[in-house]
Amino acid sequence: RIEWDSTRRKWAVYDYKIRAISGQTETLTPGTRIDTTLNLKPSDFATDYQLFETFTLPELNAYITLLQSRGADGIETYLLEKYARSTRPFAIVILTVIGVIVSARKSRRGVGWQVALGFFLAFAYLLFFMLAKGIAETGALNPLLAVWLPNIVFTGIGLVLYHTIPR
């Protein structure tokens, strides 16, 4: 059993056994109490699900560093949040420029078609961003690439739309 000693700020392990393996020989050494220092506190076991979304950027960076120092798995979610915060302003500019380009096109289909195309492209961007983010959370895609990929693709779409505007 392990308990937190709040006065000494250490963990106390009771009724333990230390297993030592030397070559083909294994020995078990029992003990009644030992103090140990772990990079964990009892508050670290509290649930912090989605709490990282409320962190400031310095707090988020500190939390990522703490998780990395502990060797924690699944820090992709935190890295995604960190990187996504820097890509959002670019996404706003890209989607605004695409909206201006779509509205500048003269079409016989009317204004409704332009509005529908603008909404469709914005929805496609959000879908693409969420899909890339979900793939990155599994570890299959680099988090930095995942948050920038939609911006890169939609910048290309914006350039294609710009070059197809009748002059």
Short mmCIF file of C-alpha atoms in Angstrom, two decimals:
data_model
loop_
_atom_site.label_atom_id
_atom_site.label_comp_id
_atom_site.label_asym_id
_atom_site.label_seq_id
_atom_site.Cartn_x
_atom_site.Cartn_y
_atom_site.Cartn_z
CA ARG A 1 0.00 0.00 0.00
CA ILE A 2 1.20 3.54 -0.71
CA GLU A 3 0.22 6.71 1.15
CA TRP A 4 1.04 10.39 0.77
CA ASP A 5 2.89 11.87 3.76
CA SER A 6 1.79 15.51 3.60
CA THR A 7 4.23 16.73 6.25
CA ARG A 8 7.33 15.36 4.49
CA ARG A 9 5.78 15.68 1.02
CA LYS A 10 6.82 12.15 0.12
CA TRP A 11 5.13 8.87 -0.58
CA ALA A 12 5.33 6.12 2.04
CA VAL A 13 5.15 2.52 0.84
CA TYR A 14 4.07 -0.14 3.35
CA ASP A 15 4.47 -3.93 3.24
CA TYR A 16 6.48 -3.95 0.04
CA LYS A 17 8.77 -6.41 -1.73
CA ILE A 18 11.76 -5.47 -3.85
CA ARG A 19 12.47 -7.86 -6.67
CA ALA A 20 16.12 -8.07 -7.72
CA ILE A 21 17.17 -10.11 -10.73
CA SER A 22 20.81 -10.98 -11.20
CA GLY A 23 21.45 -13.27 -14.14
CA GLN A 24 19.20 -16.28 -13.62
CA THR A 25 18.72 -15.60 -9.90
CA GLU A 26 15.76 -13.71 -8.52
CA THR A 27 15.51 -12.51 -4.93
CA LEU A 28 12.59 -10.90 -3.11
CA THR A 29 13.41 -8.60 -0.23
CA PRO A 30 10.36 -7.77 1.92
CA GLY A 31 10.06 -4.55 3.88
CA THR A 32 7.58 -2.85 6.18
CA ARG A 33 8.01 0.83 5.25
CA ILE A 34 10.03 2.89 2.79
CA ASP A 35 9.82 6.53 1.77
CA THR A 36 10.10 7.40 -1.88
CA THR A 37 9.96 10.53 -3.97
CA LEU A 38 7.79 10.44 -7.07
CA ASN A 39 7.02 13.29 -9.42
CA LEU A 40 3.34 12.94 -8.47
CA LYS A 41 1.11 14.54 -5.87
CA PRO A 42 -2.35 13.37 -4.80
CA SER A 43 -3.88 16.31 -6.67
CA ASP A 44 -2.41 14.89 -9.89
CA PHE A 45 -4.90 12.03 -9.69
CA ALA A 46 -7.86 14.41 -9.82
CA THR A 47 -9.63 14.52 -13.13
CA ASP A 48 -8.64 17.43 -15.31
CA TYR A 49 -10.58 16.44 -18.38
CA GLN A 50 -10.79 19.39 -20.78
CA LEU A 51 -9.27 21.66 -18.11
CA PHE A 52 -6.40 22.48 -20.47
CA GLU A 53 -8.78 24.53 -22.61
CA THR A 54 -8.96 27.11 -19.80
CA PHE A 55 -5.16 27.39 -19.43
CA THR A 56 -3.31 30.44 -20.63
CA LEU A 57 -0.51 29.70 -23.09
CA PRO A 58 2.25 29.84 -20.41
CA GLU A 59 0.19 27.54 -18.16
CA LEU A 60 -0.38 25.15 -21.06
CA ASN A 61 3.34 25.13 -21.89
CA ALA A 62 4.20 24.43 -18.25
CA TYR A 63 1.65 21.60 -18.11
CA ILE A 64 3.04 20.05 -21.31
CA THR A 65 6.56 20.26 -19.87
CA LEU A 66 5.36 18.62 -16.65
CA LEU A 67 3.69 15.77 -18.56
CA GLN A 68 6.80 15.26 -20.68
CA SER A 69 9.01 15.15 -17.56
CA ARG A 70 6.78 12.41 -16.18
CA GLY A 71 6.95 10.47 -19.43
CA ALA A 72 3.18 10.62 -19.83
CA ASP A 73 1.49 9.21 -22.90
CA GLY A 74 -1.13 11.05 -24.91
CA ILE A 75 0.21 14.58 -24.73
CA GLU A 76 -0.84 15.03 -28.36
CA THR A 77 -4.14 16.54 -27.18
CA TYR A 78 -2.31 19.25 -25.28
CA LEU A 79 0.09 19.92 -28.14
CA LEU A 80 -2.87 20.18 -30.51
CA GLU A 81 -4.49 22.78 -28.28
CA LYS A 82 -1.23 24.73 -28.10
CA TYR A 83 -0.71 24.72 -31.86
CA ALA A 84 -4.39 25.32 -32.69
CA ARG A 85 -4.31 28.56 -30.72
CA SER A 86 -1.74 29.97 -33.12
CA THR A 87 -3.52 28.77 -36.27
CA ARG A 88 -6.96 30.19 -35.51
CA PRO A 89 -6.14 33.79 -36.50
CA PHE A 90 -4.75 32.54 -39.80
CA ALA A 91 -7.88 30.45 -40.36
CA ILE A 92 -10.06 33.51 -39.83
CA VAL A 93 -8.07 35.49 -42.40
CA ILE A 94 -8.06 32.61 -44.91
CA LEU A 95 -11.81 31.99 -44.63
CA THR A 96 -12.54 35.72 -44.82
CA VAL A 97 -10.48 36.07 -47.99
CA ILE A 98 -12.23 33.02 -49.48
CA GLY A 99 -15.59 34.59 -48.58
CA VAL A 100 -14.62 37.84 -50.29
CA ILE A 101 -13.44 35.94 -53.37
CA VAL A 102 -16.66 33.90 -53.54
CA SER A 103 -18.80 37.03 -53.15
CA ALA A 104 -16.84 38.86 -55.86
CA ARG A 105 -17.72 36.29 -58.50
CA LYS A 106 -20.50 37.26 -60.85
CA SER A 107 -22.86 34.38 -61.41
CA ARG A 108 -26.18 33.83 -63.12
CA ARG A 109 -27.14 31.60 -60.25
CA GLY A 110 -27.59 34.60 -57.99
CA VAL A 111 -26.43 35.64 -54.56
CA GLY A 112 -27.91 32.54 -52.90
CA TRP A 113 -25.42 30.33 -54.72
CA GLN A 114 -22.51 32.46 -53.50
CA VAL A 115 -23.73 32.40 -49.90
CA ALA A 116 -24.26 28.63 -50.08
CA LEU A 117 -20.77 28.11 -51.51
CA GLY A 118 -19.28 30.27 -48.75
CA PHE A 119 -21.08 28.27 -46.05
CA PHE A 120 -20.08 25.00 -47.70
CA LEU A 121 -16.39 25.99 -47.78
CA ALA A 122 -16.48 27.14 -44.14
CA PHE A 123 -18.17 23.87 -43.12
CA ALA A 124 -15.63 21.88 -45.16
CA TYR A 125 -12.80 23.72 -43.39
CA LEU A 126 -14.22 22.90 -39.95
CA LEU A 127 -14.77 19.27 -40.92
CA PHE A 128 -11.24 18.99 -42.30
CA PHE A 129 -9.79 20.63 -39.17
CA MET A 130 -11.67 18.29 -36.84
CA LEU A 131 -10.72 15.25 -38.90
CA ALA A 132 -7.03 16.19 -38.91
CA LYS A 133 -7.18 16.92 -35.19
CA GLY A 134 -8.81 13.56 -34.48
CA ILE A 135 -6.18 11.71 -36.49
CA ALA A 136 -3.41 13.57 -34.66
CA GLU A 137 -4.90 12.70 -31.25
CA THR A 138 -4.39 9.02 -32.08
CA GLY A 139 -0.72 9.71 -32.77
CA ALA A 140 -0.93 8.90 -36.49
CA LEU A 141 -0.19 12.48 -37.55
CA ASN A 142 2.19 15.09 -36.18
CA PRO A 143 0.11 17.60 -34.12
CA LEU A 144 1.82 20.62 -35.68
CA LEU A 145 1.10 19.35 -39.19
CA ALA A 146 -2.48 18.44 -38.24
CA VAL A 147 -3.43 21.96 -37.21
CA TRP A 148 -1.67 23.66 -40.13
CA LEU A 149 -2.78 21.25 -42.86
CA PRO A 150 -6.33 22.68 -43.19
CA ASN A 151 -4.90 26.21 -43.45
CA ILE A 152 -2.44 25.14 -46.13
CA VAL A 153 -5.10 23.30 -48.15
CA PHE A 154 -7.63 26.12 -47.91
CA THR A 155 -4.99 28.70 -48.80
CA GLY A 156 -4.55 26.68 -51.99
CA ILE A 157 -8.31 26.60 -52.54
CA GLY A 158 -8.42 30.37 -52.03
CA LEU A 159 -5.65 30.89 -54.58
CA VAL A 160 -7.45 28.68 -57.13
CA LEU A 161 -10.68 30.60 -56.57
CA TYR A 162 -8.83 33.90 -56.90
CA HIS A 163 -7.31 32.91 -60.22
CA THR A 164 -10.70 31.81 -61.59
CA ILE A 165 -12.45 35.14 -60.90
CA PRO A 166 -13.45 36.71 -64.20
CA ARG A 167 -11.72 40.03 -64.64
#
